Short mmCIF file of C-alpha atoms in Angstrom, two decimals:
data_model
loop_
_atom_site.label_atom_id
_atom_site.label_comp_id
_atom_site.label_asym_id
_atom_site.label_seq_id
_atom_site.Cartn_x
_atom_site.Cartn_y
_atom_site.Cartn_z
CA UNK F 12 101.43 90.70 65.86
CA UNK F 13 100.62 93.17 68.62
CA UNK F 14 98.65 91.41 71.34
CA UNK F 15 97.12 94.44 73.05
CA UNK F 16 97.17 97.73 71.18
CA UNK F 17 96.12 101.20 72.20
CA UNK F 18 95.58 104.36 70.23
CA UNK F 19 96.78 106.99 70.51
CA UNK F 20 100.06 106.51 72.37
CA UNK F 21 100.29 110.19 73.17
CA UNK F 22 97.45 112.62 73.67
CA UNK F 23 97.82 116.30 74.50
CA UNK F 24 94.67 118.29 75.00
CA UNK F 25 93.24 121.24 76.84
CA UNK F 26 91.12 121.32 79.94
CA UNK F 27 87.43 120.89 79.27
CA UNK F 28 87.85 118.83 76.12
CA UNK F 29 86.44 115.34 75.56
CA UNK F 30 88.74 112.59 74.35
CA UNK F 31 88.73 108.84 73.75
CA UNK F 32 91.37 106.14 73.96
CA UNK F 33 90.87 102.93 72.05
CA UNK F 34 92.06 99.45 72.98
CA UNK F 35 92.03 96.21 71.04
CA UNK F 36 93.31 92.74 71.89
CA UNK F 37 93.82 89.83 69.52
CA UNK F 38 94.49 87.22 72.19
CA UNK F 39 90.96 85.86 72.33
CA UNK F 40 90.68 86.96 75.97
CA UNK F 41 87.31 87.44 77.60
CA UNK F 42 88.23 90.19 80.05
CA UNK F 43 89.67 93.66 79.52
CA UNK F 44 90.80 96.36 81.94
CA UNK F 45 91.70 100.01 82.17
CA UNK F 46 94.39 101.16 84.59
CA UNK F 47 95.63 104.62 85.46
CA UNK F 48 99.32 105.12 86.28
CA UNK F 49 100.01 108.40 88.02
CA UNK F 50 103.19 110.45 88.09
CA UNK F 51 104.54 108.33 90.95
CA UNK F 52 104.08 105.22 88.81
CA UNK F 53 101.28 103.86 90.99
CA UNK F 54 98.96 101.58 89.01
CA UNK F 55 95.30 101.64 89.87
CA UNK F 56 92.49 99.63 88.32
CA UNK F 57 89.68 101.74 86.93
CA UNK F 58 87.36 99.37 85.09
CA UNK F 59 87.08 95.77 84.05
CA UNK F 60 84.81 94.15 81.48
CA UNK F 61 84.13 90.45 81.12
CA UNK F 62 82.39 89.40 77.93
CA UNK F 63 81.28 93.00 77.37
CA UNK F 64 79.82 93.30 80.88
CA UNK F 65 81.20 95.68 83.48
CA UNK F 66 82.52 93.70 86.45
CA UNK F 67 84.80 96.20 88.17
CA UNK F 68 84.05 99.88 88.49
CA UNK F 69 86.37 101.46 91.00
CA UNK F 70 85.86 104.92 92.43
CA UNK F 71 86.38 106.89 89.28
CA UNK F 72 84.74 110.20 88.36
CA UNK F 73 81.72 109.65 86.15
CA UNK F 74 83.46 111.76 83.51
CA UNK F 75 85.18 108.49 82.65
CA UNK F 76 83.03 106.08 80.70
CA UNK F 77 84.23 102.76 79.33
CA UNK F 78 82.56 101.15 76.35
CA UNK F 79 83.01 97.62 75.13
CA UNK F 80 81.50 97.08 71.67
CA UNK F 81 82.75 93.49 71.63
CA UNK F 82 85.06 91.20 73.56
CA UNK F 83 88.13 92.36 71.66
CA UNK F 84 87.65 96.08 72.23
CA UNK F 85 87.43 98.32 75.28
CA UNK F 86 87.43 102.06 74.77
CA UNK F 87 87.73 104.79 77.37
CA UNK F 88 85.95 108.08 76.89
CA UNK F 89 86.76 111.03 79.12
CA UNK F 90 84.55 114.11 79.31
CA UNK F 91 85.49 117.57 80.52
CA UNK F 92 89.17 116.77 80.99
CA UNK F 93 90.89 118.16 84.07
CA UNK F 94 94.57 118.76 84.86
CA UNK F 95 94.49 115.85 87.33
CA UNK F 96 93.57 113.46 84.54
CA UNK F 97 97.11 113.72 83.21
CA UNK F 98 98.58 110.23 83.53
CA UNK F 99 99.43 107.12 81.58
CA UNK F 100 96.42 104.92 80.88
CA UNK F 101 96.96 101.24 80.29
CA UNK F 102 94.62 98.76 78.75
CA UNK F 103 95.08 95.09 79.63
CA UNK F 104 93.40 91.80 78.93
CA UNK F 105 93.21 88.36 80.47
CA UNK F 106 91.27 85.16 80.27
CA UNK F 107 89.11 84.38 83.28
CA UNK F 108 88.52 81.00 81.73
CA UNK F 109 92.24 80.38 81.89
CA UNK F 110 94.06 79.28 84.98
CA UNK F 111 96.76 81.81 85.52
CA UNK F 112 94.99 85.20 85.80
CA UNK F 113 97.93 86.98 84.22
CA UNK F 114 97.19 90.18 82.41
CA UNK F 115 98.71 91.36 79.16
CA UNK F 116 99.20 95.07 78.86
CA UNK F 117 99.04 97.49 75.98
CA UNK F 118 101.79 100.07 75.44
CA UNK F 119 99.97 102.77 77.38
CA UNK F 120 98.59 106.15 76.39
CA UNK F 121 100.24 109.20 77.90
CA UNK F 122 97.55 111.80 78.40
CA UNK F 123 98.63 115.36 79.07
CA UNK F 124 95.99 117.93 79.94
CA UNK F 125 97.09 121.56 79.69
CA UNK H 25 90.50 93.53 99.75
CA UNK H 26 94.02 92.84 98.60
CA UNK H 27 97.07 94.89 99.44
CA UNK H 28 100.58 94.59 98.08
CA UNK H 29 103.55 96.32 99.71
CA UNK H 30 106.95 96.95 98.20
CA UNK H 31 109.10 98.54 100.87
CA UNK H 32 112.08 99.38 98.66
CA UNK H 33 111.33 102.35 96.39
CA UNK H 34 114.81 102.13 94.86
CA UNK H 35 117.50 99.50 94.58
CA UNK H 36 120.78 99.30 92.73
CA UNK H 37 122.99 96.41 91.73
CA UNK H 38 126.32 96.02 90.04
CA UNK H 39 126.23 94.36 86.64
CA UNK H 40 126.64 90.57 86.94
CA UNK H 41 125.71 90.63 90.63
CA UNK H 42 122.53 89.36 92.30
CA UNK H 43 119.76 91.49 93.73
CA UNK H 44 116.57 90.66 95.62
CA UNK H 45 113.43 92.78 95.51
CA UNK H 46 110.98 92.42 98.38
CA UNK H 47 107.21 92.16 98.31
CA UNK H 48 104.58 91.34 100.91
CA UNK H 49 100.89 90.94 100.27
CA UNK H 50 97.64 90.38 102.03
CA UNK H 51 94.62 88.68 100.53
CA UNK H 52 91.47 86.96 101.68
CA UNK H 53 91.33 84.88 98.51
CA UNK H 54 92.05 81.19 98.76
CA UNK H 55 92.92 80.86 95.08
CA UNK H 56 95.34 83.48 93.87
CA UNK H 57 98.46 84.08 91.86
CA UNK H 58 101.43 86.32 92.37
CA UNK H 59 103.32 88.14 89.66
CA UNK H 60 106.31 90.30 89.04
CA UNK H 61 106.02 92.76 86.18
CA UNK H 62 108.82 94.88 84.76
CA UNK H 63 108.33 98.35 83.33
CA UNK H 64 111.41 99.67 81.47
CA UNK H 65 111.66 103.29 80.30
CA UNK H 66 109.62 102.33 77.23
CA UNK H 67 106.74 102.04 79.80
CA UNK H 68 105.58 98.68 78.42
CA UNK H 69 104.47 96.37 81.24
CA UNK H 70 106.20 93.02 80.83
CA UNK H 71 105.43 89.89 82.82
CA UNK H 72 108.62 88.58 84.40
CA UNK H 73 107.43 85.62 86.45
CA UNK H 74 104.30 84.12 87.98
CA UNK H 75 103.72 81.95 91.05
CA UNK H 76 100.67 79.86 91.75
CA UNK H 77 99.81 80.21 95.43
CA UNK H 78 98.87 76.56 95.74
CA UNK H 79 102.33 75.46 94.60
CA UNK H 80 105.08 75.21 97.17
CA UNK H 81 107.84 75.09 94.60
CA UNK H 82 109.32 78.48 93.81
CA UNK H 83 108.98 79.63 90.21
CA UNK H 84 112.06 80.19 88.08
CA UNK H 85 112.48 81.83 84.68
CA UNK H 86 116.10 81.85 83.52
CA UNK H 87 117.90 84.44 85.70
CA UNK H 88 114.73 85.32 87.60
CA UNK H 89 113.47 83.35 90.56
CA UNK H 90 111.12 83.93 93.45
CA UNK H 91 111.17 83.11 97.12
CA UNK H 92 107.53 82.47 97.99
CA UNK H 93 106.73 82.21 101.69
CA UNK H 94 102.99 81.65 101.85
CA UNK H 95 102.61 81.74 105.63
CA UNK H 96 104.55 84.98 105.82
CA UNK H 97 102.75 86.32 102.71
CA UNK H 98 106.08 87.21 101.21
CA UNK H 99 107.04 87.03 97.53
CA UNK H 100 110.52 88.30 96.72
CA UNK H 101 112.19 88.39 93.31
CA UNK H 102 115.82 87.43 92.84
CA UNK H 103 117.65 88.55 89.73
CA UNK H 104 120.92 86.72 89.14
CA UNK H 105 123.74 87.87 86.86
CA UNK H 106 122.13 91.30 86.52
CA UNK H 107 122.31 92.90 83.11
CA UNK H 108 122.01 96.51 82.03
CA UNK H 109 118.73 95.62 80.35
CA UNK H 110 117.26 94.65 83.71
CA UNK H 111 117.12 98.29 84.73
CA UNK H 112 113.43 99.09 85.15
CA UNK H 113 110.60 99.62 87.60
CA UNK H 114 109.50 96.29 89.03
CA UNK H 115 105.96 95.77 90.24
CA UNK H 116 104.75 92.97 92.44
CA UNK H 117 101.09 92.02 91.98
CA UNK H 118 98.61 89.73 93.66
CA UNK H 119 95.69 88.48 91.62
CA UNK H 120 92.54 86.49 91.65
CA UNK H 121 90.26 85.74 88.73
CA UNK H 122 88.79 89.22 88.65
CA UNK H 123 91.54 91.62 89.58
CA UNK H 124 95.23 92.30 90.05
CA UNK H 125 96.43 94.55 92.83
CA UNK H 126 99.83 96.13 92.29
CA UNK H 127 102.47 97.30 94.71
CA UNK H 128 104.02 100.76 94.46
CA UNK H 129 107.05 99.51 92.57
CA UNK H 130 110.82 99.28 93.04
CA UNK H 131 113.07 101.23 90.69
CA UNK H 132 116.09 99.05 89.89
CA UNK H 133 119.30 100.63 88.65
CA UNK H 134 122.03 98.41 87.20
CA UNK H 135 125.51 99.87 87.51
CA UNK H 136 128.09 99.01 84.83
#
């Protein structure tokens, strides 16, 4: 009955590789997000999609590319991984049509770039 | 732009005692919500409590309550009867329809 799921939960890879993180929500929400949490636990929004359309695109290197095949999925592809990309990446979802704006988070993906 | 400030990087409380975590925010939005999220060592982000900005009454969820001072843009979280399971990083967040902005977090330690 997982509401927001992410795969994989752990990802260890070498510099220069390309990797993807997948996210799925079964809450019927219309908006999905990617956040990056750095080593100091600071959470920063990266992208947001509403009904498959990009609505937030913060200052993120263009090596990061989100893709939303449908409202229930938002994947994050990262090209040419760098050491500084090591972090925990969270997917979240919410309903803009709802009234509370609260976001539901996935379990996070810990990415380690060596 | 929204900003959220948590001025206490770390706090500790004795089990069964009460602790208050501070948060101030700034927003130009007229319609917004405020949230406290908890992140235990499992790293899962868990919603603790939400406050609608248009409501004057402070939100309460069991042992968790907020002190919302809209004019002062202050939104503190009070945890009563602290339990060992409350130990976590607590994040304050301010949100509108499109985006949540998070504070830097307060690491809460509960002492047995």
